[in-house]
Short mmCIF file of N, CA, C and O in Angstrom, two decimals:
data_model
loop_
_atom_site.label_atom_id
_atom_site.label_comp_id
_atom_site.label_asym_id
_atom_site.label_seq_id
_atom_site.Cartn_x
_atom_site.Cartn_y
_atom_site.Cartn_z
N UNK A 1 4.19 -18.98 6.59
CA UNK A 1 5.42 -18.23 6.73
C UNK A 1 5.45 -17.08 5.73
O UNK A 1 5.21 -17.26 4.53
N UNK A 2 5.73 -15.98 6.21
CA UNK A 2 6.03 -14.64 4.95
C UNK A 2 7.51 -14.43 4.60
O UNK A 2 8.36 -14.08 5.42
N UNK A 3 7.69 -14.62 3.57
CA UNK A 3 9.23 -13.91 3.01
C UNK A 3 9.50 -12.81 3.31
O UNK A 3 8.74 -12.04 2.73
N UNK A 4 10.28 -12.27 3.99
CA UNK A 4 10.60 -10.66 3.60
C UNK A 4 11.93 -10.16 3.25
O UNK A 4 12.82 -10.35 4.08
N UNK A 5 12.23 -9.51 2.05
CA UNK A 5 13.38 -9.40 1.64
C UNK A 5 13.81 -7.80 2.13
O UNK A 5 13.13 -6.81 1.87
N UNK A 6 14.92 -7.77 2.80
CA UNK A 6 15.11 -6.26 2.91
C UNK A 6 16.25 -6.03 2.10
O UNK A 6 17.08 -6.81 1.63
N UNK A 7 16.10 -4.62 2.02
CA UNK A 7 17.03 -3.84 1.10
C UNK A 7 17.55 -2.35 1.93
O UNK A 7 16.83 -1.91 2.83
N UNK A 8 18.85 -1.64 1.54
CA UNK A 8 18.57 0.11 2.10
C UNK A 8 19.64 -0.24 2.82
O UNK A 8 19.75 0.88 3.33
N UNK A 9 20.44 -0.78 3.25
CA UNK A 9 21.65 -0.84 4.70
C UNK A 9 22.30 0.00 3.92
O UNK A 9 21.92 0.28 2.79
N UNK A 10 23.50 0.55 4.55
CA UNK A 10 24.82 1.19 3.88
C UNK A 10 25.31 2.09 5.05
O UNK A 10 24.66 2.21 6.09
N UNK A 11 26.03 2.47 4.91
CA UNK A 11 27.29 3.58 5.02
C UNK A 11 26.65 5.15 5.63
O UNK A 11 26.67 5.98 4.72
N UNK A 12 26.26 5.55 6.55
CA UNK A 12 25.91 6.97 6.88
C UNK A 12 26.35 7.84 7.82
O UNK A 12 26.22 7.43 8.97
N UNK A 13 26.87 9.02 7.67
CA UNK A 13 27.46 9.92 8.57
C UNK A 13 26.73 10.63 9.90
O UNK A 13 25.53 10.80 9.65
N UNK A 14 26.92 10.88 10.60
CA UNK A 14 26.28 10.70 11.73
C UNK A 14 25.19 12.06 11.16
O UNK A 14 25.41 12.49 10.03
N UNK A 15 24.40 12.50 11.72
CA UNK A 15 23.13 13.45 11.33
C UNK A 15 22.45 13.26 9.73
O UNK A 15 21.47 13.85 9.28
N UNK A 16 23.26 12.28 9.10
CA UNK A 16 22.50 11.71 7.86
C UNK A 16 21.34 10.86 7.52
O UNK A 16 20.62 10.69 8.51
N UNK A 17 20.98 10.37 6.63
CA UNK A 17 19.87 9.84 6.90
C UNK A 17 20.27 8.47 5.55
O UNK A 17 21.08 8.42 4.62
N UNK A 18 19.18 7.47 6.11
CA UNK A 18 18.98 6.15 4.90
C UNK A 18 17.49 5.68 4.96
O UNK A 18 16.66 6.01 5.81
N UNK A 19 17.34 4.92 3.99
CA UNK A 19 15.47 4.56 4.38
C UNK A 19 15.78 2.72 3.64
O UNK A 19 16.33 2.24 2.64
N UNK A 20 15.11 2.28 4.72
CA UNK A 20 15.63 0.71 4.40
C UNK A 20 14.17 -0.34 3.98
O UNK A 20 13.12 -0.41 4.63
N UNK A 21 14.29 -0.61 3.52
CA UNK A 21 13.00 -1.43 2.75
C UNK A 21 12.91 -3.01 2.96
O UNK A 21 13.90 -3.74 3.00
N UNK A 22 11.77 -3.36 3.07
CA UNK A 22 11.32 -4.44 3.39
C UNK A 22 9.81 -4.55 2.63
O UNK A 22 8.86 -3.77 2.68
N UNK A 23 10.00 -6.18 1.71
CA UNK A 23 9.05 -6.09 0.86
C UNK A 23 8.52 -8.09 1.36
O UNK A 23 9.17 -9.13 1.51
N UNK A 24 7.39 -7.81 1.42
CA UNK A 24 6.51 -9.15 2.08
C UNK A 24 5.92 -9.65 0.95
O UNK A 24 5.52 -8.93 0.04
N UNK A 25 5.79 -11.38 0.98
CA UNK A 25 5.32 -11.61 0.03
C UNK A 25 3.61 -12.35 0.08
O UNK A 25 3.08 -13.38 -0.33
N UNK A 26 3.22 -11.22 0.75
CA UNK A 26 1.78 -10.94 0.74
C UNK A 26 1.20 -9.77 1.17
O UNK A 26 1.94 -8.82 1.43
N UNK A 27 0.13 -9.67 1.27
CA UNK A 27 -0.11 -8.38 1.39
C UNK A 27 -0.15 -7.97 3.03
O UNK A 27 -0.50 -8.55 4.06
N UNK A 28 0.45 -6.58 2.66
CA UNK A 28 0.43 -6.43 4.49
C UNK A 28 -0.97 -6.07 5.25
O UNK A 28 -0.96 -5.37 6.27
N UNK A 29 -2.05 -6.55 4.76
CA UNK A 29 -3.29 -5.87 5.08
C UNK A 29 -3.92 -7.30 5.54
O UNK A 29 -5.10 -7.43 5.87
N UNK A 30 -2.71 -8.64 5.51
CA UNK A 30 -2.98 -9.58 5.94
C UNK A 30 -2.08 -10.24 7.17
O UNK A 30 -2.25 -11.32 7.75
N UNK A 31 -1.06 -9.22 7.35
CA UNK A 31 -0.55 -9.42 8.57
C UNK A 31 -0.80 -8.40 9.73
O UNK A 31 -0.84 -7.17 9.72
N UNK A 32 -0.91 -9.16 10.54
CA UNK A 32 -0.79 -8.56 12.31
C UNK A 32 -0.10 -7.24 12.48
O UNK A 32 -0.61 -6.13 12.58
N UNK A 33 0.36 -7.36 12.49
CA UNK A 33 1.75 -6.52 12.98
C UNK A 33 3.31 -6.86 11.74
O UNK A 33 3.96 -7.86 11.42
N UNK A 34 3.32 -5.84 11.48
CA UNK A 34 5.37 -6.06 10.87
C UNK A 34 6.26 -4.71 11.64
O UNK A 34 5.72 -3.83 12.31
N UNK A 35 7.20 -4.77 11.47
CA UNK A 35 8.07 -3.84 12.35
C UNK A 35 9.56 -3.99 11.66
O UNK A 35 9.95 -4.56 10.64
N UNK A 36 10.20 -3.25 12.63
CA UNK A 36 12.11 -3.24 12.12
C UNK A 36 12.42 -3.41 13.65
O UNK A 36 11.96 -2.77 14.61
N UNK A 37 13.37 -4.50 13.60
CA UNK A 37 14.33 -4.97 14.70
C UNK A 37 15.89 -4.31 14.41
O UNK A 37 16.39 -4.15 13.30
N UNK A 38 16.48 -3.99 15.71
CA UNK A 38 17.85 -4.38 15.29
C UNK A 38 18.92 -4.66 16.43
O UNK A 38 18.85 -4.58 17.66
N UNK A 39 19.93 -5.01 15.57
CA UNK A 39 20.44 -5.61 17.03
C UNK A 39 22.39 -5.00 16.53
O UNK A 39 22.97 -5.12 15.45
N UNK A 40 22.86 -4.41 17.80
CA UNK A 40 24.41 -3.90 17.59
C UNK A 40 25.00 -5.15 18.19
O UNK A 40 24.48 -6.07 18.82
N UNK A 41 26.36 -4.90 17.78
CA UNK A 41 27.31 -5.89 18.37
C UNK A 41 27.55 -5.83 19.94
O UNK A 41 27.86 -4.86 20.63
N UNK A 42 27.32 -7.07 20.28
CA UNK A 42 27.24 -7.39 21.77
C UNK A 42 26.07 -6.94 22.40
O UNK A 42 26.22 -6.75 23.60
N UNK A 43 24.85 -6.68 21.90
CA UNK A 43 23.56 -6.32 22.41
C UNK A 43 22.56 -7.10 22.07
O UNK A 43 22.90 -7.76 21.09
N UNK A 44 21.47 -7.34 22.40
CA UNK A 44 20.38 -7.99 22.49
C UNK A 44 19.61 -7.65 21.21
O UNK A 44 19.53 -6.43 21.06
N UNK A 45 18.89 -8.53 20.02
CA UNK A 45 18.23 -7.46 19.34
C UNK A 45 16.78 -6.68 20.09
O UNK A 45 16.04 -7.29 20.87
N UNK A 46 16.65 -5.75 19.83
CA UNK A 46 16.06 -4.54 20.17
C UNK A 46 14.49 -4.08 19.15
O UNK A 46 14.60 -3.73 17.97
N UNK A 47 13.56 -4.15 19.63
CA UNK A 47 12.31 -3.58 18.91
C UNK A 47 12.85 -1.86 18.59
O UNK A 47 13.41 -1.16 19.44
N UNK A 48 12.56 -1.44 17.28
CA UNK A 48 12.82 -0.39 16.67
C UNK A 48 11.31 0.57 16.53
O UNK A 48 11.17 1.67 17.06
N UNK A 49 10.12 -0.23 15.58
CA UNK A 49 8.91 0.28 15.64
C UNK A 49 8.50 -1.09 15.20
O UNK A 49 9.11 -2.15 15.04
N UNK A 50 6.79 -0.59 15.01
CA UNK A 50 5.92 -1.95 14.63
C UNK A 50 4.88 -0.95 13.86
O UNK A 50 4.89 0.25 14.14
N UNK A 51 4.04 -1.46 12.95
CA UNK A 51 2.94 -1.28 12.39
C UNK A 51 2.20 -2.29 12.28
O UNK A 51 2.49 -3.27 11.59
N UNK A 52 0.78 -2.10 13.18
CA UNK A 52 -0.38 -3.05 12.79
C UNK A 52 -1.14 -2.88 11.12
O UNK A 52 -0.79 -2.04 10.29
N UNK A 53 -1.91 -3.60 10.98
CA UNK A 53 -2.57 -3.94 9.91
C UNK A 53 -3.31 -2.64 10.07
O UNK A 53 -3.39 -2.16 8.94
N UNK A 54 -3.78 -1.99 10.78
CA UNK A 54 -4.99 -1.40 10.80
C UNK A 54 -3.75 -0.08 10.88
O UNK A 54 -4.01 0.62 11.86
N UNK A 55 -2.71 0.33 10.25
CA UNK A 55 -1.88 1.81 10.75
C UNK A 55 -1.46 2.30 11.85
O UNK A 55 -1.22 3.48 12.13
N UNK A 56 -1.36 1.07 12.67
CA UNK A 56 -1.04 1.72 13.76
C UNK A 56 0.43 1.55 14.35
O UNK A 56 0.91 0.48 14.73
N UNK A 57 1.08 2.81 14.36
CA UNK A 57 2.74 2.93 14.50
C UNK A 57 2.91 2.88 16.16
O UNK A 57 2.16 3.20 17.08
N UNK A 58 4.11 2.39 16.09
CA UNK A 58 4.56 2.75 17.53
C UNK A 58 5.99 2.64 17.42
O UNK A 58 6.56 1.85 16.66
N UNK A 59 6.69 3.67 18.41
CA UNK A 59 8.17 3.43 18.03
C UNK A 59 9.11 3.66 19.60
O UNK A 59 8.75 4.37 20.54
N UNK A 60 10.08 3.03 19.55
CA UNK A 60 10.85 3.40 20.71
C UNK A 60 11.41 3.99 20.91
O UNK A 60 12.15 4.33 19.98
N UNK A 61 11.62 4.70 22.28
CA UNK A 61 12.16 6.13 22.27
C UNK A 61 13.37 6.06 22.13
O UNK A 61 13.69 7.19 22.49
N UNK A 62 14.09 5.66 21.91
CA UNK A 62 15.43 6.24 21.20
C UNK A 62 15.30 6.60 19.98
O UNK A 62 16.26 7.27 19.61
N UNK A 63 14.07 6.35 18.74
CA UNK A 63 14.07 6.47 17.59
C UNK A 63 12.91 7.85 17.94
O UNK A 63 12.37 8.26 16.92
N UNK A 64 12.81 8.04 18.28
CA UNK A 64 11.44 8.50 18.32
C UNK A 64 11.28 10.14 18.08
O UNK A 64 11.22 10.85 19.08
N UNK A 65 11.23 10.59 17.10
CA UNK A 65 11.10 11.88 15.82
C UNK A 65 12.39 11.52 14.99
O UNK A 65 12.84 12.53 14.44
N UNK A 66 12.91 10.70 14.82
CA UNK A 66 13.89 10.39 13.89
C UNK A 66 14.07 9.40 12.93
O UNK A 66 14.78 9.40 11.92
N UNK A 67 13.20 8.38 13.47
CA UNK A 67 12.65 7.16 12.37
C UNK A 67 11.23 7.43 12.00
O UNK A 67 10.42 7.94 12.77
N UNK A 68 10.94 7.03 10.68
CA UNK A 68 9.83 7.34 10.11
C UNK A 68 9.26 5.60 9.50
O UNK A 68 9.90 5.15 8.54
N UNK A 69 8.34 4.90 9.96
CA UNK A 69 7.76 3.45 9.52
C UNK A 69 6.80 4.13 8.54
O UNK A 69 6.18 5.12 8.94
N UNK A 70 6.60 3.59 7.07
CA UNK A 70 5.78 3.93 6.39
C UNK A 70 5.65 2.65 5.57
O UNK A 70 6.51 1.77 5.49
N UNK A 71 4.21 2.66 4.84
CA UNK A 71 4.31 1.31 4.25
C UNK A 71 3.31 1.48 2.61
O UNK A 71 2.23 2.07 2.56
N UNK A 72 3.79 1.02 1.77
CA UNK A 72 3.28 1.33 0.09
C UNK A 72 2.26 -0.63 0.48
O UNK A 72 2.92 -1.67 0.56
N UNK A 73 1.25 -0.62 0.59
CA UNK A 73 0.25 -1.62 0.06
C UNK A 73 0.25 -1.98 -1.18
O UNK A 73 -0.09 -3.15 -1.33
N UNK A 74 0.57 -1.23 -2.43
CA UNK A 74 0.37 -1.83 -3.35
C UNK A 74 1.81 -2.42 -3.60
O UNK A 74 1.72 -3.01 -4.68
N UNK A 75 2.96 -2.54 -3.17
CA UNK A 75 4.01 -2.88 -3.10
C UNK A 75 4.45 -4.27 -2.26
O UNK A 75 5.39 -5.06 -2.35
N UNK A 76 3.43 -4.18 -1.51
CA UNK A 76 3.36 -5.47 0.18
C UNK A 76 5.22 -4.77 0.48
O UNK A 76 6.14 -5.56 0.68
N UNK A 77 5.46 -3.17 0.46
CA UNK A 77 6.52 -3.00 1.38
C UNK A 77 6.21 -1.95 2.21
O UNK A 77 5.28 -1.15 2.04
N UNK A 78 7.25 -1.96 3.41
CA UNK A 78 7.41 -1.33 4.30
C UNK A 78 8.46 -0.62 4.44
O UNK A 78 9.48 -1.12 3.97
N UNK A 79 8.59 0.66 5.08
CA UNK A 79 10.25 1.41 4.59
C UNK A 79 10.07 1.96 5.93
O UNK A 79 9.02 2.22 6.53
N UNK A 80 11.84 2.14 6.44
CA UNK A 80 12.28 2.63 7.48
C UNK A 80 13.26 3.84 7.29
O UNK A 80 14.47 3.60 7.25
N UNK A 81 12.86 5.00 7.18
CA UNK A 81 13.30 6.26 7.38
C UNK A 81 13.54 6.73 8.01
O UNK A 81 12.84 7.33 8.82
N UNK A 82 15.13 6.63 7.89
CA UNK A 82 15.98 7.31 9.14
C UNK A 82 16.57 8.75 9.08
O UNK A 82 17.35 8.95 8.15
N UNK A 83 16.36 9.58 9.76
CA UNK A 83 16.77 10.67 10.08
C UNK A 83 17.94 11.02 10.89
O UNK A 83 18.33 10.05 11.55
N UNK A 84 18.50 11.86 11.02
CA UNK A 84 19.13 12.14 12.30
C UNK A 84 20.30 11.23 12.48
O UNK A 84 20.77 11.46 13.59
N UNK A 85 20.80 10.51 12.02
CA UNK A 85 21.55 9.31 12.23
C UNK A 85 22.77 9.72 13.34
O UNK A 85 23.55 10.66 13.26
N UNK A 86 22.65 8.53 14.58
CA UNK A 86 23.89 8.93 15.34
C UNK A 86 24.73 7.47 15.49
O UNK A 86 24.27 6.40 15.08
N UNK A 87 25.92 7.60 16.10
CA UNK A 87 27.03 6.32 15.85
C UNK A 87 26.40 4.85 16.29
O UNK A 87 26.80 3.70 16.12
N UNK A 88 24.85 5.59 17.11
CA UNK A 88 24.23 4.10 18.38
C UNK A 88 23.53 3.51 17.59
O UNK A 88 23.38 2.30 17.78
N UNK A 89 22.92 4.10 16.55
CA UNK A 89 21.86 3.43 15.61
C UNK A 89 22.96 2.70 14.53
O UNK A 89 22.46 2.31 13.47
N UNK A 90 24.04 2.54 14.67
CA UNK A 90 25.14 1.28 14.16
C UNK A 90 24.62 0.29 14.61
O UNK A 90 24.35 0.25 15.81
N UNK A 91 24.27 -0.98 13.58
CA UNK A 91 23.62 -2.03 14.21
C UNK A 91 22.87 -3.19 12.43
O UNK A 91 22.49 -2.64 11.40
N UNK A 92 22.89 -4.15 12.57
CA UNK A 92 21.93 -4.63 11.81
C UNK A 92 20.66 -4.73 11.85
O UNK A 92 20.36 -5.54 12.73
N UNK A 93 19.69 -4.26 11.30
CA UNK A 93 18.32 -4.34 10.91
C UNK A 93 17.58 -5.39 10.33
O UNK A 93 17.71 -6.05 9.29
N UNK A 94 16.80 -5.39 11.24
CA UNK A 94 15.95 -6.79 10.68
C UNK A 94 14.31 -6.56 10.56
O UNK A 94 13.72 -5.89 11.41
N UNK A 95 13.63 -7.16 9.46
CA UNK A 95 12.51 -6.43 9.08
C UNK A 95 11.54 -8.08 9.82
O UNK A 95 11.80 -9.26 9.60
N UNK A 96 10.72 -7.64 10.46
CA UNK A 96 9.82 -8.45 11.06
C UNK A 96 8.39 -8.60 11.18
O UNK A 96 7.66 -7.64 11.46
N UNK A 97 7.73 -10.40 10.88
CA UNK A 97 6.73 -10.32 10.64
C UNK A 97 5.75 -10.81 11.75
O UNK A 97 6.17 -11.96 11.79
N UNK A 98 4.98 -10.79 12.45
CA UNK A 98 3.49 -11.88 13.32
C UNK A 98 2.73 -11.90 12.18
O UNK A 98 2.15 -10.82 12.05
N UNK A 99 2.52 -12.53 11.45
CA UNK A 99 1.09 -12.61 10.57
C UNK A 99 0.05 -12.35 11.32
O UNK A 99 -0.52 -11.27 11.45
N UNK A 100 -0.22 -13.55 11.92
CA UNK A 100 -1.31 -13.68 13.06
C UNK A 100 -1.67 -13.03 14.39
O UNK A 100 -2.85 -12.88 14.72
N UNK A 101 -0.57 -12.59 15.24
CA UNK A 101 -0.62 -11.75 15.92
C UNK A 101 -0.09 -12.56 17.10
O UNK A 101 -0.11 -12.14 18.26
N UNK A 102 0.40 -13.76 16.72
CA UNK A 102 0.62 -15.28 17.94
C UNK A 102 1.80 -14.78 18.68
O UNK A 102 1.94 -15.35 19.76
N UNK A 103 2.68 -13.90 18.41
CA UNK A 103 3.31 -13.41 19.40
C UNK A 103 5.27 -13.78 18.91
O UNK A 103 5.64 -14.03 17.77
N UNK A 104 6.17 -13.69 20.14
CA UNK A 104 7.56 -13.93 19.43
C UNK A 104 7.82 -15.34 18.89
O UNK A 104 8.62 -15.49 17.97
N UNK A 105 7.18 -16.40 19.42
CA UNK A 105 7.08 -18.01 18.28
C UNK A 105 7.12 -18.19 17.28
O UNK A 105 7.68 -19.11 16.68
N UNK A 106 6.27 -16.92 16.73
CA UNK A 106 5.65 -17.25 15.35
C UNK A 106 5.60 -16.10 14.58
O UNK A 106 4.55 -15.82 14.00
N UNK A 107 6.98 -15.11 14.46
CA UNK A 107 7.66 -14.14 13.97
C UNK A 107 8.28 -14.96 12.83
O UNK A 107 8.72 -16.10 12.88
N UNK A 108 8.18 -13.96 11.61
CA UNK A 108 8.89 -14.56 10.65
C UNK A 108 10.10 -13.42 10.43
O UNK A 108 9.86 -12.50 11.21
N UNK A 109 11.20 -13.15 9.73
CA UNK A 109 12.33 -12.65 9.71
C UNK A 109 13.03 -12.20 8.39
O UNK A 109 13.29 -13.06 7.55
N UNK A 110 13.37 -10.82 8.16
CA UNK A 110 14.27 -10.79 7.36
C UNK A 110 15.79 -11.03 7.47
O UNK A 110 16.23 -11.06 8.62
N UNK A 111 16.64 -11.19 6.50
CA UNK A 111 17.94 -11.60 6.93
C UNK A 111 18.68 -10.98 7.29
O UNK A 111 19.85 -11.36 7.36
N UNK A 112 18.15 -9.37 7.80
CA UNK A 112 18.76 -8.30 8.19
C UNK A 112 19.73 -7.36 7.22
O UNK A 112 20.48 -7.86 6.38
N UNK A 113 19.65 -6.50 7.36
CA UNK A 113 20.62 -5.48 6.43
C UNK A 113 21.22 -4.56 7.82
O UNK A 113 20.58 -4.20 8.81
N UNK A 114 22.89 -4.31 7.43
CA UNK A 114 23.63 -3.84 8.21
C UNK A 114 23.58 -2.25 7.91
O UNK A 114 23.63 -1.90 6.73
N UNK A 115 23.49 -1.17 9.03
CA UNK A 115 23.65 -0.02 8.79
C UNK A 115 24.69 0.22 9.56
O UNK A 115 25.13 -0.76 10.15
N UNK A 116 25.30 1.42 9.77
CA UNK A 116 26.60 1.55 10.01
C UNK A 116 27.06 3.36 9.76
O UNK A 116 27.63 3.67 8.71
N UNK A 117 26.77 4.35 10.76
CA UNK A 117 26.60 5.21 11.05
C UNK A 117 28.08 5.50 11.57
O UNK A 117 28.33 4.81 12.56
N UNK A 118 29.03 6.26 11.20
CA UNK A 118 30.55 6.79 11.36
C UNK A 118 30.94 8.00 10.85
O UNK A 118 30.52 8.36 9.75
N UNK A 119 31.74 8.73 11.52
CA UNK A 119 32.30 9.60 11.12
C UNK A 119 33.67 9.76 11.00
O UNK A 119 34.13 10.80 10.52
#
């Protein structure tokens, strides 16, 4: 199982920006895949982006030139840089792990951090 503690939620005006952090307690050059989930009230949670072990980003198009996945190795964190912020990206964030690559079973979870985009 990997710990991941996130940090970064808060308060942002719509075209503003926040960058939300997620720190694993191993190295990410030993997991599969990690990513940012999130999920709004009364919605399903939602894949945001993912990064494999090997750098490889992918993101969904609603985020897509406006979130930035980047990740510090010597840190075992991962940061979510948000741009552009609009009222839809209101939602809690959840930082997510596959170590192995075994699929949604065997996802490990941060406890989510709430963002919250208003004007």
């Amino acid at each position: 199982q990997v710990q991941l503690v996130e940090s970064g939620g808060g308060l942002a005006q719509p075209g503003g920006s926040l960058r939300l952090s997620c720190a694993a307690d191993i190295s990410l050059g030993s997991i599969t895949v990690m990513g940012w989930y999130r999920q709004a009230p009364g919605k399903q949670r939602e894949l945001v982006t993912t990064v494999t072990s090997d750098g490889t980003t992918k993101y969904a198009d609603a985020v897509k030139g406006r979130f930035t996945l980047s990740r510090d190795n010597a840190k075992n964190t991962i940061y979510l840089q948000m741009s552009s912020l609009k009222p839809e990206d209101t939602a809690v964030y959840f930082c997510n792990a596959d170590r192995h690559g075994l699929g949604p079973n065997w996802y490990d979870w941060g406890q989510g951090t709430q963002v919250t985009v208003s004007s």
